[in-house]
């Protein structure tokens, strides 16, 4: 028993509360082992602390470029774009032609039309030149998003826009400003095609349509503000309207190049950055002859151009065979046919029917207020309904139908105040379609087709919608010479738009937002391809 007690380890005291006395004969090797263990433990603690500090320093930090700031920036850019459209159409900037009375007394013209002595036809050509640039460049920018980072494409477009608007202020005759306005359309095309997909990617899932509504709210607001802005700044000269716009847009054009580029969902940035001279095994071809490289480079560029055209053709075929997309765009064309003619002929019709002395301000104010409230409300309602394609078509058809009823009834009354009340309700309902119709364009196609979907939608609603509607309504008015009948005839086309969108309710529709890419990249750097919301979630998790 005594030997067993002597050999028992004193450190294994069964009573943890006891306090044994010091060992009268300590073992030196045991003491040094204890010291070594203490040093090792301290070293591990320091190493662990250093690793924790290193991991903390390497952890991704919250980015200033949050989703809400992305939405705010895109809304401001969209607002500036449409302020420019409103300003050039305002009396202060567009001006009037020089006129002479029968007695020989001439009144000098004002604004662009007066300074360049343009006819009304030439004045209309300026607007058409902008549309030509916009419609031609939109599909090009959309297709380029497959080989160039879409965020950088927006930066390129905004730079072209800024330079072109600046040149508008320095224009010296009709042809110079016509070319400048065409380039303004080219610059705006990249933003129109690519901004909505970025918002769709980074918006919260439960507020996605509301965010789109906030973005498209800037269209009527910008045009209305442009009217007022053009009138106010004309006191300094019409050229200042363009120079101030260019200064306002310049920071956003620079931002498109200096900010870390974002990548749209469904696009693979790997192929765009792959060097053409890389060998199949990943090594660089250092020993090839320069002349051979040139031939290979020329052949590669030709094959790339041919491949881009082939891809564009296949993508267009997919869009045209997508019945949900076609029905949605057809309804959008009929809708925009009416809205475009309203914006151009509305004040003149109101002046002739109801003898409004301030028709410009009344129509501008009603359009601005109803555009803001209606666009946001349409997005919020669809979010509450559960944002599906079928629900979007239900909202589109019902809102357009009710809006058509109120607008049609408004022109039937002879009282100005009854007209304004009913017309305001009608426009509120009609503008509620802005977010849902673009939601369908974005979600009825796979992610990689969204820019082209938005571009072709924009091209279609202008070519077949607001561009021909203004002259056709003018031709109808020349024939019947009755503004009330003309307005009622135009408004009735909204019933056609509602009927087309009703068809979409009964069509099998699949939301393709989460559809996989056809050719996913094997391994790529995801730092530029993760939406902003995903980045923020990763930071919070860390």
XYZ file of N, CA and C in Angstrom, residues 112 118 187 226 257 298 326 349 353 359 368 378 395 416 421 439 497 499 504 514:
60
model
N -32.953 76.995 -80.412
C -32.253 76.281 -81.485
C -32.890 76.561 -82.829
N -34.270 76.949 -88.629
C -34.720 75.631 -89.054
C -36.220 75.638 -89.321
N -25.103 57.036 -76.863
C -24.623 56.954 -75.486
C -25.681 56.469 -74.524
N -37.516 68.475 -67.159
C -36.811 69.027 -68.316
C -37.540 70.215 -68.927
N -15.865 53.737 -64.813
C -14.533 53.192 -65.084
C -13.723 52.960 -63.814
N -5.563 37.618 -87.054
C -6.576 38.064 -88.008
C -7.684 37.034 -88.156
N -43.121 37.920 -76.803
C -43.751 38.565 -77.958
C -45.079 39.209 -77.561
N -54.297 69.338 -77.557
C -55.682 68.869 -77.514
C -56.421 69.501 -76.340
N -59.763 71.704 -76.803
C -61.028 71.147 -76.310
C -61.558 71.942 -75.111
N -52.053 74.988 -70.622
C -52.148 73.542 -70.865
C -50.818 72.833 -70.637
N -46.304 64.318 -64.333
C -45.212 64.109 -63.382
C -45.703 63.424 -62.110
N -47.399 50.530 -58.884
C -47.476 49.302 -59.672
C -46.472 48.269 -59.219
N -51.991 42.217 -63.642
C -51.898 43.631 -63.272
C -51.839 44.524 -64.503
N -63.873 71.172 -67.474
C -62.420 71.075 -67.352
C -62.026 70.332 -66.077
N -59.774 65.530 -63.245
C -59.891 64.508 -62.197
C -59.878 63.101 -62.797
N -40.634 43.935 -65.887
C -40.375 42.705 -65.126
C -40.570 41.479 -66.014
N -54.324 47.312 -76.073
C -53.172 46.902 -75.255
C -53.622 45.999 -74.110
N -56.271 44.111 -74.012
C -56.671 42.825 -74.574
C -55.491 41.933 -74.903
N -51.726 37.018 -72.271
C -50.586 36.537 -71.495
C -50.974 35.822 -70.220
N -33.683 32.213 -62.540
C -32.700 31.320 -61.916
C -32.263 30.184 -62.834
